[in-house]
Every structure is written in C-alpha cells, then in structure tokens.
mmCIF file of C-alpha atoms and ligand atoms in Angstrom:
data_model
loop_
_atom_site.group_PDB
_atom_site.id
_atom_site.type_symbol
_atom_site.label_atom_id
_atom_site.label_comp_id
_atom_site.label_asym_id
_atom_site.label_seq_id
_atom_site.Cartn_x
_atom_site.Cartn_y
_atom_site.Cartn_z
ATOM 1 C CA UNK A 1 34.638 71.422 137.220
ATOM 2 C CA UNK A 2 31.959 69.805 139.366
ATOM 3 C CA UNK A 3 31.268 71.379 142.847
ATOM 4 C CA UNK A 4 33.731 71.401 145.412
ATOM 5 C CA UNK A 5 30.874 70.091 147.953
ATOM 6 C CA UNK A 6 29.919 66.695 146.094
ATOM 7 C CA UNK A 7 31.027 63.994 148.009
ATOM 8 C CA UNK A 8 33.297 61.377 146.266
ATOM 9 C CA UNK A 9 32.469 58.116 146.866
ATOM 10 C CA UNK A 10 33.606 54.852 145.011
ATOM 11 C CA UNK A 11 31.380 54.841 142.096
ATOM 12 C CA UNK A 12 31.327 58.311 141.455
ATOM 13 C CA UNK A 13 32.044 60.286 138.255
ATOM 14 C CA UNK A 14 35.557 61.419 138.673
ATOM 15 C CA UNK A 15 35.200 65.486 138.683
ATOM 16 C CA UNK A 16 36.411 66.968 135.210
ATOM 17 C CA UNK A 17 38.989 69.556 135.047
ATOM 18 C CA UNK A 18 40.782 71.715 132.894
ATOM 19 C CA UNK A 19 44.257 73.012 134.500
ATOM 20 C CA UNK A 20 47.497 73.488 133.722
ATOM 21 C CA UNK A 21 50.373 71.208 133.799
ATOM 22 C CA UNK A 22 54.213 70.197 133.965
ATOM 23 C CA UNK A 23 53.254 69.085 130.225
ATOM 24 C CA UNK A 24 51.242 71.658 129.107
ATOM 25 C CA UNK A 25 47.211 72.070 129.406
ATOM 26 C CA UNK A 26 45.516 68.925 130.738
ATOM 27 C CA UNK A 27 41.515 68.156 130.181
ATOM 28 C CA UNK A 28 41.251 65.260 132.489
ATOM 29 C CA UNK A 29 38.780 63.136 131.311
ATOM 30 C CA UNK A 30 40.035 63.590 127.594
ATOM 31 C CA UNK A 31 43.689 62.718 129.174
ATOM 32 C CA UNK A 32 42.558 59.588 130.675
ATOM 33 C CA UNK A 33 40.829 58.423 127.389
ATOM 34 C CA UNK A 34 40.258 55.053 127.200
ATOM 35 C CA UNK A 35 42.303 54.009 130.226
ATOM 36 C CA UNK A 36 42.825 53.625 133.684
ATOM 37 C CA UNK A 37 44.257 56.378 135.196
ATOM 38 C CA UNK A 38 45.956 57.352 138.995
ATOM 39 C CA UNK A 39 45.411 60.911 140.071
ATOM 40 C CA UNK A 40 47.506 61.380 143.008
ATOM 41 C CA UNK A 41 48.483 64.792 145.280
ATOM 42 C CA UNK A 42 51.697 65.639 146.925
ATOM 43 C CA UNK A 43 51.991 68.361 149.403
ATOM 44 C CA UNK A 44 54.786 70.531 148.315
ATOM 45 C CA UNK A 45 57.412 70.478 145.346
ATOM 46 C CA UNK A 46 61.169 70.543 146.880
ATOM 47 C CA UNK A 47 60.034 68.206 149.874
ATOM 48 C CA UNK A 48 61.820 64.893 150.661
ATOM 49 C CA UNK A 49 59.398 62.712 150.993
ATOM 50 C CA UNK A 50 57.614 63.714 147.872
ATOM 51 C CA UNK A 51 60.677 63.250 145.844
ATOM 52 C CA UNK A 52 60.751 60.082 146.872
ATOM 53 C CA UNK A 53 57.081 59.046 145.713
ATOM 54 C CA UNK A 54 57.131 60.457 142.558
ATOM 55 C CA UNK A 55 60.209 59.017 141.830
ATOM 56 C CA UNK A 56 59.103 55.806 142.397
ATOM 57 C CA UNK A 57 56.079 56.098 140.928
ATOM 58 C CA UNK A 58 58.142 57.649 137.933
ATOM 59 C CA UNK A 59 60.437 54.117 138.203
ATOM 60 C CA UNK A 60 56.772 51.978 137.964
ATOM 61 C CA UNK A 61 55.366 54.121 135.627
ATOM 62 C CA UNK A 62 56.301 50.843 132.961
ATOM 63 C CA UNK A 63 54.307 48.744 135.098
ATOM 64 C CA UNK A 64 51.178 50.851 135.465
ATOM 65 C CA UNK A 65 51.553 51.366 131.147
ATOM 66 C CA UNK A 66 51.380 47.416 130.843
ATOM 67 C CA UNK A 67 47.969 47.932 132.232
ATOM 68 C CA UNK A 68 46.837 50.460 130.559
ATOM 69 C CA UNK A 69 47.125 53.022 133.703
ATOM 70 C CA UNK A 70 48.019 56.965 133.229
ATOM 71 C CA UNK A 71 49.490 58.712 136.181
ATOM 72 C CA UNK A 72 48.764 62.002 136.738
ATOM 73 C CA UNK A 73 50.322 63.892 140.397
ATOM 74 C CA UNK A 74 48.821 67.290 141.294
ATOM 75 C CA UNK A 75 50.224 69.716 143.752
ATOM 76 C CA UNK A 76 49.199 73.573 144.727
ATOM 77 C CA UNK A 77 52.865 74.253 143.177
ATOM 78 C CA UNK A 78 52.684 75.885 139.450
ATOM 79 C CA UNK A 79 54.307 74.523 136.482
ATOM 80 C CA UNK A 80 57.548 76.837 136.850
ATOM 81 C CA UNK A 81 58.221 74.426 140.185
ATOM 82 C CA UNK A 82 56.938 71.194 139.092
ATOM 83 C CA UNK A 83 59.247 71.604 136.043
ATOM 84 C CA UNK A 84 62.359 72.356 137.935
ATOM 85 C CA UNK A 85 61.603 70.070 141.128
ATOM 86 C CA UNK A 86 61.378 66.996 138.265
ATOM 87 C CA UNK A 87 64.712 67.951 137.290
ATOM 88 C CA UNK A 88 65.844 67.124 141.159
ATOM 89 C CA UNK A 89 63.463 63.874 141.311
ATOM 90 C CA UNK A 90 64.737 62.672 138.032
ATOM 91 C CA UNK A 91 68.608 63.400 139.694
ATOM 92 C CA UNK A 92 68.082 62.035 143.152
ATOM 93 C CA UNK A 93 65.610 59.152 142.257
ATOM 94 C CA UNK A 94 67.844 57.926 139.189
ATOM 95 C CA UNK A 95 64.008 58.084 137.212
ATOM 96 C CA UNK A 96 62.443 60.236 134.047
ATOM 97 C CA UNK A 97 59.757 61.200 135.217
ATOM 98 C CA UNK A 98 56.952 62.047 131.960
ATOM 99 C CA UNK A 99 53.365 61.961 133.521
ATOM 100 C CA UNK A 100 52.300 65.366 133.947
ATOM 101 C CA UNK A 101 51.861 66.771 137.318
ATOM 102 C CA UNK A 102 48.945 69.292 137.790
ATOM 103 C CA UNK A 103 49.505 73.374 139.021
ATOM 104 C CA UNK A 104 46.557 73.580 141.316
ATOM 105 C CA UNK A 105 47.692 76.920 143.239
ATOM 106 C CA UNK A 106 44.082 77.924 143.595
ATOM 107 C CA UNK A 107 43.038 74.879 145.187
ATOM 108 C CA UNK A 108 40.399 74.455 142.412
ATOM 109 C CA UNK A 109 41.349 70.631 141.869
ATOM 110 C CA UNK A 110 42.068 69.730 145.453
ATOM 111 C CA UNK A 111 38.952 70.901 146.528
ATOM 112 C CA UNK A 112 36.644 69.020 143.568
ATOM 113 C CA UNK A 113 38.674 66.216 144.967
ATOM 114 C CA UNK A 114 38.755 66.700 148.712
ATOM 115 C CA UNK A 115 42.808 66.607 149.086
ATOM 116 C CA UNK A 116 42.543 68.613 151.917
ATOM 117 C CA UNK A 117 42.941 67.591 155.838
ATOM 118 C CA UNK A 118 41.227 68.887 158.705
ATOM 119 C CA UNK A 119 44.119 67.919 161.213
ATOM 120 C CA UNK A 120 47.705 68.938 159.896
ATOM 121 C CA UNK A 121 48.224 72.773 160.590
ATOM 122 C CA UNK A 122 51.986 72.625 159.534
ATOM 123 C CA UNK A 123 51.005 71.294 155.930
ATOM 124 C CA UNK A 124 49.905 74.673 155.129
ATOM 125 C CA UNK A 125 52.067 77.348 152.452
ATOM 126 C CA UNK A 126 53.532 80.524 153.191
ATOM 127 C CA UNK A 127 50.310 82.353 153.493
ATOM 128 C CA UNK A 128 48.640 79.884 155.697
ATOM 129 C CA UNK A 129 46.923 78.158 152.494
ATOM 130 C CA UNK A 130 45.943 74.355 153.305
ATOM 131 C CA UNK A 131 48.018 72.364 150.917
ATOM 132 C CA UNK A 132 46.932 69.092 149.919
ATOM 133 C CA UNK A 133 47.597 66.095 151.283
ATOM 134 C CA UNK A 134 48.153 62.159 149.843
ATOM 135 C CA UNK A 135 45.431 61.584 147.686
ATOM 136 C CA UNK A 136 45.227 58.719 145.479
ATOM 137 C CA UNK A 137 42.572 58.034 142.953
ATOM 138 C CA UNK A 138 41.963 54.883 140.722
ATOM 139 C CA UNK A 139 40.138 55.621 137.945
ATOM 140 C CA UNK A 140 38.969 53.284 135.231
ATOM 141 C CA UNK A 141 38.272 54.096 131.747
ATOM 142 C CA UNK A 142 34.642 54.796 132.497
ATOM 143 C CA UNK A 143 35.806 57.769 134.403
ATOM 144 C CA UNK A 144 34.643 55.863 137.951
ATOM 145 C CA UNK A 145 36.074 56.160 140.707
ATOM 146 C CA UNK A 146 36.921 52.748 141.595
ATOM 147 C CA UNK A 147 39.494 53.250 145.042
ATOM 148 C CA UNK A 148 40.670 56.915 147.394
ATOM 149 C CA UNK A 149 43.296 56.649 149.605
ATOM 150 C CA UNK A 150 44.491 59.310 152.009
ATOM 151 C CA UNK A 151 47.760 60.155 153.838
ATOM 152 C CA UNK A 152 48.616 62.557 156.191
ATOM 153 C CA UNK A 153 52.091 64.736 154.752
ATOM 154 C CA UNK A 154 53.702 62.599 157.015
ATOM 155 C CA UNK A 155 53.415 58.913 155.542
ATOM 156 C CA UNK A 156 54.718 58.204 152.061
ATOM 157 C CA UNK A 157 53.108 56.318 150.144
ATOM 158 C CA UNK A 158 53.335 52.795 148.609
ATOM 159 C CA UNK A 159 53.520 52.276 145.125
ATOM 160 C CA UNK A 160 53.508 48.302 145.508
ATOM 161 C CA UNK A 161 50.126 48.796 146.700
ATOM 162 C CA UNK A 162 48.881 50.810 144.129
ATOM 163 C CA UNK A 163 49.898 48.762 141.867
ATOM 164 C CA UNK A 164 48.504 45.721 143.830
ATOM 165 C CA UNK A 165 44.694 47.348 143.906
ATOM 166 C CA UNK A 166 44.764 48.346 140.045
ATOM 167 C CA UNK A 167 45.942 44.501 139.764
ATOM 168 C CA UNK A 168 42.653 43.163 141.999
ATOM 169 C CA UNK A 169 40.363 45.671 140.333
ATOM 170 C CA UNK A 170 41.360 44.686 137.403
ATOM 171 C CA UNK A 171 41.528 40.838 137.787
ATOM 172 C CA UNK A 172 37.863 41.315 139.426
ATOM 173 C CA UNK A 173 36.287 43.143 136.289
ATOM 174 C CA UNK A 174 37.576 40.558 134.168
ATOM 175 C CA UNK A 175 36.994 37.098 135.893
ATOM 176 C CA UNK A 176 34.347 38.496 138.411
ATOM 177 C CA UNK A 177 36.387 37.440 141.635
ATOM 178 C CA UNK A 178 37.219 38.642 144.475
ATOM 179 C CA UNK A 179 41.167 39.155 145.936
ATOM 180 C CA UNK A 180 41.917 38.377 149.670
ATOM 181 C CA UNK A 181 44.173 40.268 152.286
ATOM 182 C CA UNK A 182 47.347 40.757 150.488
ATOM 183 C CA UNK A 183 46.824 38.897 147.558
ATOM 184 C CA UNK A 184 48.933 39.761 144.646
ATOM 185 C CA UNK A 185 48.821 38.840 140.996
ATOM 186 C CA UNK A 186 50.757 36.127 140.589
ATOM 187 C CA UNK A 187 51.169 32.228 140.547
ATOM 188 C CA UNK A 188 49.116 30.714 144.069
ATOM 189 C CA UNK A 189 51.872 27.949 144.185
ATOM 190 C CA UNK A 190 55.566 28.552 144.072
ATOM 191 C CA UNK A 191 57.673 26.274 141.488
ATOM 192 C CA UNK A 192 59.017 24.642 145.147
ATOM 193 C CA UNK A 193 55.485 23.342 146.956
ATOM 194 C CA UNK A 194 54.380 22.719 143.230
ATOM 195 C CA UNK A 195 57.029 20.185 142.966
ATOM 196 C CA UNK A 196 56.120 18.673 146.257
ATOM 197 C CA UNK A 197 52.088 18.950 145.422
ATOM 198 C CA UNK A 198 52.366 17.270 141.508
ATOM 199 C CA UNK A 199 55.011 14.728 141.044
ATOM 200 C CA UNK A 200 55.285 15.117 137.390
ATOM 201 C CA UNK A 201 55.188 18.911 137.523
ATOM 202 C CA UNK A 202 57.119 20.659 134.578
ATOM 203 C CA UNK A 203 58.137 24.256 133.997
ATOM 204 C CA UNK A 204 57.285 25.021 130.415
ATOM 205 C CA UNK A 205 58.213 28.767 130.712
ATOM 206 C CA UNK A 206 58.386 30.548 134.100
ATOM 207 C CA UNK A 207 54.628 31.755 133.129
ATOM 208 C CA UNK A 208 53.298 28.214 131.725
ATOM 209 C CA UNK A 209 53.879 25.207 133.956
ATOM 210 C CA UNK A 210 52.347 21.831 133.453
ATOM 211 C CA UNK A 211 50.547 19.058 135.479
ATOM 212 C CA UNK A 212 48.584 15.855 134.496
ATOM 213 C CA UNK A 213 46.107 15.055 137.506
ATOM 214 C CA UNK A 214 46.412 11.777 137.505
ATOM 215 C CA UNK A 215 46.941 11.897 141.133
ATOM 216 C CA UNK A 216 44.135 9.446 142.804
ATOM 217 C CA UNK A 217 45.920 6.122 143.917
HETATM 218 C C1 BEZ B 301 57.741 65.823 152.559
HETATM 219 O O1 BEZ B 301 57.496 65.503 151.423
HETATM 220 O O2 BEZ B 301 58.796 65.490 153.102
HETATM 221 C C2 BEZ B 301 56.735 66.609 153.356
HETATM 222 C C3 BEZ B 301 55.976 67.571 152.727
HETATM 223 C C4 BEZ B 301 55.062 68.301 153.469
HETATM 224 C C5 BEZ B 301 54.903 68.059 154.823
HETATM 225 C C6 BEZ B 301 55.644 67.050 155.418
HETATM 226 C C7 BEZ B 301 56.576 66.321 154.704
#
C-alpha cells in the first residue's frame, strides 16, 4: 500500500492494495490485469442511495465488459455486510451484481485513495469514523490513473457518465482526438439530417451507412 499522504493526480500510479472482498481476497493491480478498471466508494451498505448506484452500475456492468472495464466498489463495511446488502441491491434493483466490493473498515484503502471529505460531519459511522465518500477512479491497464471524481454522500452518481469518459478516454488513446462538452460515442449525424445532408444516403446496417460524395453541382 503506498502512503496515505501521496497526492493522486491524473497520471499517477494507482496505489496497490491487498484487502478483502465480497468475492474473496483482492490484489488490485493483479485484479485489474490487463484492463481498464473503475474503483469506486460508497458511503454505507444498507443506504438508499447507494443501492441505487451499485445497482445500476451492476445493470451496466455488460457495457463497461465490452470495453474491457472491471468494476470494483469499496466501502468501510466488511464482507459479512457487503454480502448480505447485495442480496437487497440485487432484489430492489432487479440486477446481479458480481464485481467485488472492497471491506475497507480500517480506512486503509480510502485513505491511499483520499475518499474522505473534509465537510460532511453526518457521513461519519457509529463511532464517529469518517466514512468515505463518492469516489470514482478510471484506471487503464497501465495502472494510471486516467480520471477522479468526487461526490458528497448526498449526490448519486451517474453511470451514463462514467461510461461516457471511459468512452472519450478510450476513443482519444486510440485515434489521438479530443471529445467536446457532452460528446458521446456514437454516429455525429442522425439517419434523419443524414437523409437531408446526402441525397443518395443508404442504411447498410444501423452501424454501416453509405454515401457517394458526388455532391458538387
Ligand atoms: C445514501 O446512500 O442514501 C446515503 C448514505 C450516506 C449518507 C447519505 C446518504
């Protein structure tokens, strides 16, 4: 574990860590492998807003596979509570949730990672332990970290979004371009203004469509 004082920046080595888990003993860095992955905190087990995040990020976790993402969660709750609280997300949520989620009583993690707030004195345990906040860390396979975003206990999160930055970091790395404000992955021009834009437009498939540009007078 590196020390709890280093501060993360985008670009630095994602902290290793060996800790327990909802699936058993993690090592990080050998968990992430040779892909991307998202470490991301959650306040409490049993909480509603939490049940709603990881269940939707449970529900995407097919998405986040296709490219070649790993979610891991992390809370200050042990395994005993992650195990039964996914039993309630999995119920309420309507997902099956499978990524493990890391047992981080001792703070160890969330401190390597700075999960922690300064500001929210009710997001504390029973014996006046910080407990972490919203963390979310994009990681890519050479164990960088590439985005962190933090939310109060307050805000859920939005999985559209995460999925949205590992889709422009990705995209970037591979064609060396940058993504605008709200950009997402995806045809530029809908089948409707392509019509009006190329007369002899066709739709091939809905992910190959055709154009001659033959359009000078
Ligand atoms: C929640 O998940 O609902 C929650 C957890 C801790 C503090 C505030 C809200």
């Amino acid at each position: 574990m590196s020390s709890s004082n280093q501060t993360l920046r985008l670009g630095s080595t994602a902290p290793d860590f060996q800790s327990d888990s909802s699936n058993g003993p993690i090592s990080f860095h050998d968990y992430i492998g040779d892909s991307w992955a998202i470490l991301f905190s959650h306040p409490d087990d049993f909480t509603p807003v939490c049940t709603t995040e990881l269940g939707a990020f449970a529900k995407l976790e097919p998405e986040f596979a296709k490219r070649n993402v790993k979610l891991i969660g992390l809370s200050a709750n042990n395994t005993d509570s992650h195990k039964a609280w996914i039993k309630d997300i999995d119920e309420v949520t309507g997902s099956k949730l499978s990524f493990p989620i890391v047992a981080d009583p001792e703070r160890k993690v969330a401190n390597a990672y700075d999960m922690i707030d300064y500001q929210d004195a009710t997001n504390v345990d029973n014996k006046g332990l910080q407990l972490t906040i919203r963390s979310v860390f994009v990681i890519d396979p050479k164990k960088k970290i590439r985005t962190i975003l933090s939310y109060p206990a307050s805000t859920g999160r939005n999985t559209a979004e995460v999925l949205r930055i590992v889709d422009s970091l990705q995209t970037g790395d591979k064609y060396r371009v940058t993504t605008p404000i709200n950009w997402v992955k995806g045809p530029a021009v809908s089948d409707e203004e392509a019509k009006t834009l190329f007369p002899k437009f066709r739709i091939i498939k809905p992910y190959l469509r055709l154009t001659p540009l033959d359009l000078e007078e």
